[in-house]
Amino acid sequence: MPASAPIRQDVARSASRSTGIGILGATGYAGVELVRLLSAHPGARVLALGSRQDAGAPFSRVWPSLPAVQRVLEDETTAPEAWAERGVEILFSALPHGALADRAGAWLGTGIRVVDLSADHRPGRAEREKGSGRPAVYGLTEWCGTDLDRATLVANPGCYATAILLALLPAARSGWIRSEPIIVNALSGVSGAGRAATLTTHFVERIGSAAPYRVGEEHAHLAEIAATLGHVAGTTPAVIMNPHLVPMARGILATLAVPLARRLELEEVRAVYSACYADAPFVRLLDEATLPETRWVCGSNRCDLALRLAGGGHLLLVFAALDNLMKGAAGQAVQNFNRMMGLPETTGLPLTGWSSG
Ligand SMILES: NC(=O)c1ccc[n+]([C@@H]2O[C@H](COP(=O)([O-])OP(=O)(O)OC[C@H]3O[C@@H](n4cnc5c(N)ncnc54)[C@H](OP(=O)(O)O)[C@@H]3O)[C@@H](O)[C@H]2O)c1
């Protein structure tokens, strides 16, 4: 990633042909969003869908919300060569962490380019847990410059990391941040934990109750946040992150308190953020009277940002909202795919969400 302003490729190569797509983990929450987006994408042909438990069933029987997707699900254990021969050129992996790491080489060896939604190829991962060790482009799309053009392996960022980095990078790159820790309080919908119910995610445990978890310096996304701040902004301020699981199906809301090295005026802060994201179609800076809500972004690929100052102009507050399954996962993966294929960044991606209430 270059330490320059976000670059958008509006001068796109033509979408004269569609790209063959395979999706692993197609029946999971992120996988279903990939199927939904890519089935309707004008530059994509979905050729293969992977699932172990539902192999042999038509996708639409497992997810009746997508009746037009009749393709039969396959167990992908021996699939790389077979899928390559059938025309798969890009593989989206929506498998859990660790499930692709050992097999990534087999897929890449066929010439298929891989977009991995898990943490296995994200920066900083190897320092905390076992990743595949393969070099990948970190796909925080707005900050990738031209790195995605020829990427063979893309590490799609985590949902919290996407919200926090989009909120923080303009300030970090401007050299505004003082050495005290940045405090991030963040809320997540329960789909962020995947489809399998656990004691902390099942209905009775979550309905009507919010709970902090992995607070302070425990959350795994801190590694990719630190690595990206260092790479893009040349600074690695301490970040304290307090995530909370809240009783909603989807959405991330992150509130960042950023100690500033000097007193700032809101006008100056807004000017820097506006300039930074002027060519970023999916990052919206809200007006001064508005704070973001998750319901405004759910179903869209947007990240909404709002800015405030406190402490007499010495503390910057940044608010970020996104849909964890869209800009936080499948939507950003498709945005990266568009850039990899030289398509307009917005192809097949919704700017507007579903809900008004
Ligand atoms: N949910 C989010 O908000 C979010 C955001 C950003 C990134 N991600 C990442 O995206 C990936 C998918 O997340 P998700 O929330 O969609 O997960 P999920 O709902 O649990 O789905 C995982 C899918 O992977 C398949 N699978 C294949 N091998 C597996 C294995 N060894 N263990 C368990 N499942 C296996 C499962 O289907 P079969 O059992 O039928 O094979 C299932 O369809 C994860 O790496 C996650 O960290 C998720």
Short mmCIF file of C-alpha atoms and ligand atoms in Angstrom, two decimals:
data_model
loop_
_atom_site.label_atom_id
_atom_site.label_comp_id
_atom_site.label_asym_id
_atom_site.label_seq_id
_atom_site.Cartn_x
_atom_site.Cartn_y
_atom_site.Cartn_z
CA MET A 1 0.00 0.00 0.00
CA PRO A 2 1.39 3.42 -0.86
CA ALA A 3 1.38 6.19 1.71
CA SER A 4 -0.59 8.36 -0.67
CA ALA A 5 -4.21 9.45 -0.88
CA PRO A 6 -6.80 6.81 -1.82
CA ILE A 7 -6.91 6.20 -5.54
CA ARG A 8 -10.06 5.26 -7.37
CA GLN A 9 -9.88 3.64 -10.77
CA ASP A 10 -12.67 5.30 -12.62
CA VAL A 11 -10.95 4.87 -15.93
CA ALA A 12 -11.76 1.22 -16.01
CA ARG A 13 -11.02 -1.40 -18.58
CA SER A 14 -14.24 -2.56 -20.19
CA ALA A 15 -16.47 -5.20 -18.67
CA SER A 16 -16.68 -6.87 -22.06
CA ARG A 17 -16.32 -10.36 -20.57
CA SER A 18 -17.41 -11.85 -17.29
CA THR A 19 -15.05 -13.58 -14.87
CA GLY A 20 -15.58 -17.15 -13.64
CA ILE A 21 -16.19 -17.18 -9.88
CA GLY A 22 -15.97 -19.89 -7.20
CA ILE A 23 -17.05 -19.34 -3.58
CA LEU A 24 -15.95 -21.45 -0.61
CA GLY A 25 -18.10 -21.34 2.54
CA ALA A 26 -21.00 -20.26 0.31
CA THR A 27 -23.70 -21.09 2.86
CA GLY A 28 -22.20 -19.06 5.75
CA TYR A 29 -23.27 -15.49 6.47
CA ALA A 30 -20.48 -13.84 4.48
CA GLY A 31 -20.69 -16.51 1.75
CA VAL A 32 -24.40 -15.91 1.17
CA GLU A 33 -23.77 -12.19 0.72
CA LEU A 34 -21.07 -13.05 -1.84
CA VAL A 35 -23.54 -15.29 -3.69
CA ARG A 36 -26.21 -12.56 -3.59
CA LEU A 37 -23.86 -9.86 -4.92
CA LEU A 38 -21.94 -11.91 -7.48
CA SER A 39 -25.03 -13.65 -8.94
CA ALA A 40 -26.30 -10.21 -9.98
CA HIS A 41 -22.88 -8.78 -10.91
CA PRO A 42 -22.56 -7.90 -14.63
CA GLY A 43 -18.86 -8.83 -14.70
CA ALA A 44 -19.14 -12.19 -12.93
CA ARG A 45 -20.37 -15.72 -13.66
CA VAL A 46 -20.77 -17.82 -10.52
CA LEU A 47 -19.56 -21.28 -11.59
CA ALA A 48 -18.98 -23.16 -8.33
CA LEU A 49 -20.25 -22.99 -4.76
CA GLY A 50 -18.63 -24.90 -1.89
CA SER A 51 -20.20 -26.38 1.25
CA ARG A 52 -19.42 -29.59 3.15
CA GLN A 53 -22.68 -30.04 5.05
CA ASP A 54 -25.02 -29.13 2.20
CA ALA A 55 -23.08 -30.68 -0.68
CA GLY A 56 -25.49 -32.07 -3.28
CA ALA A 57 -28.30 -29.62 -2.49
CA PRO A 58 -29.24 -26.69 -4.73
CA PHE A 59 -28.13 -23.43 -3.11
CA SER A 60 -31.70 -22.06 -3.24
CA ARG A 61 -32.92 -24.94 -1.06
CA VAL A 62 -30.44 -24.01 1.67
CA TRP A 63 -31.06 -20.26 1.26
CA PRO A 64 -34.58 -19.77 -0.20
CA SER A 65 -33.97 -16.00 -0.05
CA LEU A 66 -32.11 -16.44 -3.37
CA PRO A 67 -34.53 -18.57 -5.44
CA ALA A 68 -32.72 -17.92 -8.73
CA VAL A 69 -29.47 -19.52 -7.54
CA GLN A 70 -30.10 -23.12 -8.54
CA ARG A 71 -26.45 -24.21 -8.66
CA VAL A 72 -25.77 -27.38 -6.67
CA LEU A 73 -23.39 -27.03 -3.71
CA GLU A 74 -20.18 -29.08 -3.81
CA ASP A 75 -17.75 -30.37 -1.23
CA GLU A 76 -14.61 -28.53 -2.31
CA THR A 77 -12.00 -30.86 -0.78
CA THR A 78 -10.52 -31.88 -4.13
CA ALA A 79 -11.75 -28.92 -6.11
CA PRO A 80 -8.84 -26.64 -7.17
CA GLU A 81 -7.95 -28.31 -10.48
CA ALA A 82 -11.56 -29.25 -11.26
CA TRP A 83 -12.79 -25.72 -10.57
CA ALA A 84 -9.95 -24.20 -12.64
CA GLU A 85 -10.82 -26.48 -15.58
CA ARG A 86 -14.44 -25.34 -15.35
CA GLY A 87 -13.34 -21.74 -15.76
CA VAL A 88 -13.07 -20.45 -12.20
CA GLU A 89 -10.62 -17.53 -12.30
CA ILE A 90 -11.29 -15.88 -8.95
CA LEU A 91 -11.93 -17.77 -5.72
CA PHE A 92 -13.66 -16.04 -2.81
CA SER A 93 -12.99 -17.93 0.41
CA ALA A 94 -15.51 -17.30 3.17
CA LEU A 95 -14.21 -20.17 5.30
CA PRO A 96 -13.42 -19.79 9.01
CA HIS A 97 -9.91 -18.72 10.06
CA GLY A 98 -7.39 -21.51 9.51
CA ALA A 99 -9.51 -23.50 7.04
CA LEU A 100 -7.81 -22.17 3.89
CA ALA A 101 -4.27 -21.44 5.13
CA ASP A 102 -2.81 -24.88 4.39
CA ARG A 103 -4.62 -25.18 1.05
CA ALA A 104 -4.11 -21.67 -0.34
CA GLY A 105 -1.08 -22.85 -2.33
CA ALA A 106 -3.11 -25.55 -4.10
CA TRP A 107 -5.62 -22.98 -5.30
CA LEU A 108 -3.00 -20.39 -6.31
CA GLY A 109 -1.01 -23.12 -8.11
CA THR A 110 -3.85 -23.53 -10.62
CA GLY A 111 -3.60 -19.86 -11.58
CA ILE A 112 -6.79 -18.95 -9.72
CA ARG A 113 -6.59 -15.59 -7.89
CA VAL A 114 -7.86 -15.72 -4.32
CA VAL A 115 -9.77 -13.20 -2.17
CA ASP A 116 -9.64 -14.55 1.40
CA LEU A 117 -12.21 -13.17 3.84
CA SER A 118 -10.62 -14.88 6.83
CA ALA A 119 -7.73 -13.53 8.91
CA ASP A 120 -5.25 -16.09 7.56
CA HIS A 121 -3.44 -13.72 5.22
CA ARG A 122 -3.90 -10.40 6.99
CA PRO A 123 -0.85 -8.42 8.20
CA GLY A 124 0.21 -8.97 11.79
CA ARG A 125 -1.59 -12.31 11.85
CA ALA A 126 1.55 -14.45 12.01
CA GLU A 127 2.68 -12.65 15.13
CA ARG A 128 -0.43 -13.71 17.03
CA GLU A 129 -1.61 -16.94 15.48
CA LYS A 130 -0.66 -19.24 12.67
CA GLY A 131 -1.43 -17.84 9.21
CA SER A 132 -0.34 -19.20 5.84
CA GLY A 133 2.74 -16.96 5.66
CA ARG A 134 1.99 -16.14 2.02
CA PRO A 135 2.32 -12.50 0.97
CA ALA A 136 -1.03 -10.89 0.22
CA VAL A 137 -2.39 -7.47 -0.61
CA TYR A 138 -4.38 -6.14 2.35
CA GLY A 139 -7.66 -5.22 0.70
CA LEU A 140 -8.76 -2.08 2.52
CA THR A 141 -9.85 -0.89 -0.89
CA GLU A 142 -9.73 2.88 -0.39
CA TRP A 143 -6.08 2.67 0.71
CA CYS A 144 -4.76 0.08 -1.74
CA GLY A 145 -3.64 2.39 -4.54
CA THR A 146 -2.84 0.21 -7.55
CA ASP A 147 -1.76 -2.82 -5.50
CA LEU A 148 -4.96 -4.71 -6.29
CA ASP A 149 -4.51 -4.55 -10.07
CA ARG A 150 -2.22 -7.56 -10.30
CA ALA A 151 -2.85 -9.12 -6.89
CA THR A 152 -3.04 -12.91 -6.88
CA LEU A 153 -3.91 -13.16 -3.18
CA VAL A 154 -6.00 -10.53 -1.37
CA ALA A 155 -6.51 -10.52 2.39
CA ASN A 156 -9.91 -8.97 2.96
CA PRO A 157 -9.82 -6.87 6.17
CA GLY A 158 -11.79 -7.67 9.31
CA CYS A 159 -15.08 -5.84 9.89
CA TYR A 160 -13.96 -3.90 12.98
CA ALA A 161 -10.59 -3.18 11.34
CA THR A 162 -12.29 -1.73 8.26
CA ALA A 163 -14.40 0.70 10.32
CA ILE A 164 -11.54 1.69 12.61
CA LEU A 165 -8.93 2.15 9.87
CA LEU A 166 -11.24 4.17 7.60
CA ALA A 167 -11.96 6.38 10.63
CA LEU A 168 -8.35 6.73 11.73
CA LEU A 169 -6.06 6.76 8.70
CA PRO A 170 -6.70 10.38 7.58
CA ALA A 171 -5.85 11.64 11.09
CA ALA A 172 -2.85 9.33 11.41
CA ARG A 173 -1.46 10.37 8.04
CA SER A 174 -1.87 14.04 8.94
CA GLY A 175 0.45 13.61 11.92
CA TRP A 176 -2.19 14.81 14.38
CA ILE A 177 -2.08 11.94 16.86
CA ARG A 178 -0.44 12.37 20.28
CA SER A 179 1.30 9.46 21.99
CA GLU A 180 -1.50 8.62 24.47
CA PRO A 181 -3.61 5.60 23.49
CA ILE A 182 -6.54 5.95 21.11
CA ILE A 183 -9.67 4.53 22.75
CA VAL A 184 -12.12 2.67 20.50
CA ASN A 185 -15.51 1.55 21.78
CA ALA A 186 -17.28 -0.57 19.20
CA LEU A 187 -20.59 -2.42 18.87
CA SER A 188 -21.21 -5.43 16.65
CA GLY A 189 -24.28 -7.34 15.52
CA VAL A 190 -24.26 -11.06 16.27
CA SER A 191 -23.77 -12.19 12.64
CA GLY A 192 -20.16 -11.01 13.08
CA ALA A 193 -19.56 -14.26 14.96
CA GLY A 194 -20.74 -16.49 12.09
CA ARG A 195 -23.74 -18.76 11.70
CA ALA A 196 -23.05 -21.48 14.26
CA ALA A 197 -24.80 -20.69 17.55
CA THR A 198 -22.67 -20.61 20.69
CA LEU A 199 -23.45 -19.90 24.33
CA THR A 200 -22.69 -16.19 23.87
CA THR A 201 -24.47 -15.78 20.53
CA HIS A 202 -27.71 -17.73 20.74
CA PHE A 203 -31.01 -15.84 20.97
CA VAL A 204 -31.78 -16.09 24.69
CA GLU A 205 -28.26 -15.04 25.68
CA ARG A 206 -28.22 -11.97 23.42
CA ILE A 207 -31.74 -10.61 23.17
CA GLY A 208 -32.11 -7.63 25.48
CA SER A 209 -28.48 -7.64 26.62
CA ALA A 210 -25.22 -6.02 25.46
CA ALA A 211 -21.87 -7.46 26.50
CA PRO A 212 -18.24 -6.32 26.19
CA TYR A 213 -15.72 -8.98 25.14
CA ARG A 214 -11.98 -9.23 24.36
CA VAL A 215 -11.49 -5.70 25.73
CA GLY A 216 -8.30 -3.62 25.97
CA GLU A 217 -5.56 -5.17 23.87
CA GLU A 218 -7.09 -8.62 23.34
CA HIS A 219 -8.97 -8.35 20.05
CA ALA A 220 -7.25 -10.01 17.08
CA HIS A 221 -8.05 -7.11 14.71
CA LEU A 222 -5.60 -4.88 16.61
CA ALA A 223 -2.74 -6.64 14.78
CA GLU A 224 -3.95 -5.69 11.29
CA ILE A 225 -4.85 -2.19 12.51
CA ALA A 226 -1.32 -1.62 13.86
CA ALA A 227 0.34 -3.09 10.76
CA THR A 228 -1.76 -0.92 8.41
CA LEU A 229 -1.25 2.27 10.42
CA GLY A 230 2.49 1.65 10.26
CA HIS A 231 2.47 0.84 6.56
CA VAL A 232 0.17 3.62 5.33
CA ALA A 233 0.73 6.40 7.86
CA GLY A 234 4.21 5.54 9.20
CA THR A 235 2.95 5.62 12.78
CA THR A 236 1.80 2.99 15.25
CA PRO A 237 -0.08 4.72 18.06
CA ALA A 238 -1.36 2.50 20.88
CA VAL A 239 -4.99 1.51 20.34
CA ILE A 240 -7.25 0.26 23.14
CA MET A 241 -10.28 -1.47 21.69
CA ASN A 242 -13.42 -2.37 23.62
CA PRO A 243 -15.81 -4.41 21.42
CA HIS A 244 -19.39 -5.11 22.53
CA LEU A 245 -21.84 -7.68 21.23
CA VAL A 246 -25.29 -6.11 20.98
CA PRO A 247 -28.72 -7.59 20.17
CA MET A 248 -28.93 -6.81 16.46
CA ALA A 249 -28.33 -9.14 13.52
CA ARG A 250 -25.81 -7.05 11.62
CA GLY A 251 -23.87 -3.77 11.75
CA ILE A 252 -20.74 -2.27 13.33
CA LEU A 253 -20.64 1.08 15.10
CA ALA A 254 -17.20 2.27 16.22
CA THR A 255 -16.54 5.40 18.29
CA LEU A 256 -12.90 6.51 18.40
CA ALA A 257 -11.43 9.03 20.85
CA VAL A 258 -8.13 10.26 19.40
CA PRO A 259 -5.80 12.47 21.52
CA LEU A 260 -4.39 15.25 19.33
CA ALA A 261 -0.87 16.65 19.27
CA ARG A 262 -2.23 20.18 18.78
CA ARG A 263 -5.55 21.99 19.02
CA LEU A 264 -7.65 21.57 15.89
CA GLU A 265 -10.73 23.27 14.44
CA LEU A 266 -13.51 21.06 13.12
CA GLU A 267 -13.37 22.85 9.78
CA GLU A 268 -9.73 21.77 9.30
CA VAL A 269 -10.50 18.18 10.28
CA ARG A 270 -13.50 17.99 7.96
CA ALA A 271 -11.44 19.44 5.09
CA VAL A 272 -8.77 16.75 5.47
CA TYR A 273 -11.27 13.88 5.70
CA SER A 274 -13.31 15.26 2.76
CA ALA A 275 -10.22 15.54 0.58
CA CYS A 276 -9.02 12.09 1.60
CA TYR A 277 -12.25 10.37 0.61
CA ALA A 278 -13.32 12.68 -2.23
CA ASP A 279 -12.93 9.86 -4.75
CA ALA A 280 -14.07 7.04 -2.49
CA PRO A 281 -17.67 6.20 -3.47
CA PHE A 282 -18.35 4.02 -0.43
CA VAL A 283 -17.06 6.33 2.31
CA ARG A 284 -19.52 9.07 3.21
CA LEU A 285 -18.67 11.95 5.53
CA LEU A 286 -21.91 12.93 7.25
CA ASP A 287 -22.84 16.57 7.73
CA GLU A 288 -22.01 18.28 11.01
CA ALA A 289 -25.48 17.70 12.49
CA THR A 290 -25.61 13.96 11.87
CA LEU A 291 -24.11 10.95 13.64
CA PRO A 292 -24.08 7.54 11.94
CA GLU A 293 -26.44 4.66 12.68
CA THR A 294 -26.06 1.03 11.67
CA ARG A 295 -29.59 0.87 10.20
CA TRP A 296 -28.61 3.45 7.55
CA VAL A 297 -25.80 1.32 6.17
CA CYS A 298 -27.17 -2.23 6.50
CA GLY A 299 -27.43 -3.82 3.06
CA SER A 300 -25.16 -1.17 1.53
CA ASN A 301 -21.41 -1.23 0.97
CA ARG A 302 -21.03 2.18 2.63
CA CYS A 303 -19.03 3.21 5.65
CA ASP A 304 -20.53 6.39 7.15
CA LEU A 305 -18.20 8.65 9.14
CA ALA A 306 -18.86 11.61 11.44
CA LEU A 307 -16.39 13.94 13.16
CA ARG A 308 -16.53 15.94 16.39
CA LEU A 309 -13.99 17.70 18.62
CA ALA A 310 -13.93 17.63 22.42
CA GLY A 311 -11.49 18.73 25.14
CA GLY A 312 -11.21 22.24 23.71
CA GLY A 313 -10.13 20.90 20.31
CA HIS A 314 -7.50 18.49 21.70
CA LEU A 315 -9.56 15.29 21.36
CA LEU A 316 -10.92 14.09 18.02
CA LEU A 317 -14.03 11.89 18.07
CA VAL A 318 -14.64 9.82 14.95
CA PHE A 319 -17.80 7.74 14.52
CA ALA A 320 -17.96 4.99 11.89
CA ALA A 321 -20.86 2.72 10.89
CA LEU A 322 -20.86 -0.12 8.37
CA ASP A 323 -22.58 -3.41 7.65
CA ASN A 324 -20.21 -6.14 8.86
CA LEU A 325 -21.36 -8.49 6.11
CA MET A 326 -21.03 -5.86 3.35
CA LYS A 327 -18.24 -3.24 3.65
CA GLY A 328 -16.97 -5.39 6.55
CA ALA A 329 -16.82 -8.61 4.47
CA ALA A 330 -18.54 -9.58 1.18
CA GLY A 331 -19.14 -6.06 -0.17
CA GLN A 332 -15.52 -5.05 0.29
CA ALA A 333 -14.43 -8.38 -1.25
CA VAL A 334 -16.49 -7.56 -4.37
CA GLN A 335 -15.10 -4.00 -4.36
CA ASN A 336 -11.62 -5.55 -4.37
CA PHE A 337 -12.66 -7.93 -7.16
CA ASN A 338 -13.82 -4.93 -9.23
CA ARG A 339 -10.43 -3.30 -8.80
CA MET A 340 -8.59 -6.55 -9.57
CA MET A 341 -10.53 -6.86 -12.83
CA GLY A 342 -10.24 -3.17 -13.79
CA LEU A 343 -13.98 -2.61 -13.44
CA PRO A 344 -15.54 0.55 -11.99
CA GLU A 345 -15.30 0.18 -8.23
CA THR A 346 -19.07 0.43 -7.73
CA THR A 347 -20.02 -2.35 -10.18
CA GLY A 348 -22.68 -4.62 -8.67
CA LEU A 349 -22.50 -2.95 -5.25
CA PRO A 350 -25.33 -1.06 -3.50
CA LEU A 351 -24.69 2.45 -2.22
CA THR A 352 -28.04 2.54 -0.43
CA GLY A 353 -29.13 0.30 2.42
CA TRP A 354 -32.40 -1.51 3.08
CA SER A 355 -33.90 0.09 6.13
CA SER A 356 -35.45 3.41 6.99
CA GLY A 357 -36.80 2.36 10.37
N1 LIG B 1 -19.47 -12.58 9.73
C1 LIG B 1 -18.82 -11.44 9.55
O1 LIG B 1 -19.31 -10.35 9.90
C2 LIG B 1 -17.45 -11.44 8.94
C3 LIG B 1 -16.83 -10.20 8.68
C4 LIG B 1 -15.54 -10.18 8.13
C5 LIG B 1 -14.89 -11.37 7.86
N2 LIG B 1 -15.52 -12.55 8.14
C6 LIG B 1 -14.79 -13.79 7.87
O2 LIG B 1 -15.43 -14.49 6.81
C7 LIG B 1 -15.32 -15.90 7.03
C8 LIG B 1 -16.71 -16.50 7.04
O3 LIG B 1 -17.43 -15.92 8.11
P1 LIG B 1 -18.98 -16.24 8.35
O4 LIG B 1 -19.44 -15.34 9.39
O5 LIG B 1 -19.69 -16.29 7.04
O6 LIG B 1 -18.87 -17.74 8.94
P2 LIG B 1 -20.00 -18.86 9.00
O7 LIG B 1 -21.35 -18.24 8.93
O8 LIG B 1 -19.65 -19.68 10.19
O9 LIG B 1 -19.77 -19.71 7.68
C9 LIG B 1 -18.60 -20.48 7.46
C10 LIG B 1 -18.83 -21.40 6.27
O10 LIG B 1 -17.64 -22.14 6.02
C11 LIG B 1 -17.98 -23.53 5.79
N3 LIG B 1 -16.84 -24.34 6.29
C12 LIG B 1 -15.91 -24.96 5.52
N4 LIG B 1 -14.94 -25.50 6.24
C13 LIG B 1 -15.25 -25.27 7.52
C14 LIG B 1 -14.62 -25.62 8.74
N5 LIG B 1 -13.49 -26.29 8.78
N6 LIG B 1 -15.24 -25.23 9.87
C15 LIG B 1 -16.43 -24.55 9.85
N7 LIG B 1 -17.04 -24.17 8.70
C16 LIG B 1 -16.46 -24.54 7.54
C17 LIG B 1 -19.32 -23.76 6.47
O11 LIG B 1 -20.15 -24.58 5.68
P3 LIG B 1 -19.98 -26.18 5.68
O12 LIG B 1 -19.82 -26.59 7.11
O13 LIG B 1 -21.22 -26.67 5.01
O14 LIG B 1 -18.74 -26.43 4.86
C18 LIG B 1 -19.96 -22.38 6.48
O15 LIG B 1 -20.84 -22.21 5.38
C19 LIG B 1 -14.59 -16.07 8.36
O16 LIG B 1 -13.23 -16.27 8.15
C20 LIG B 1 -14.83 -14.74 9.05
O17 LIG B 1 -13.86 -14.41 9.99
C21 LIG B 1 -16.79 -12.62 8.65
#
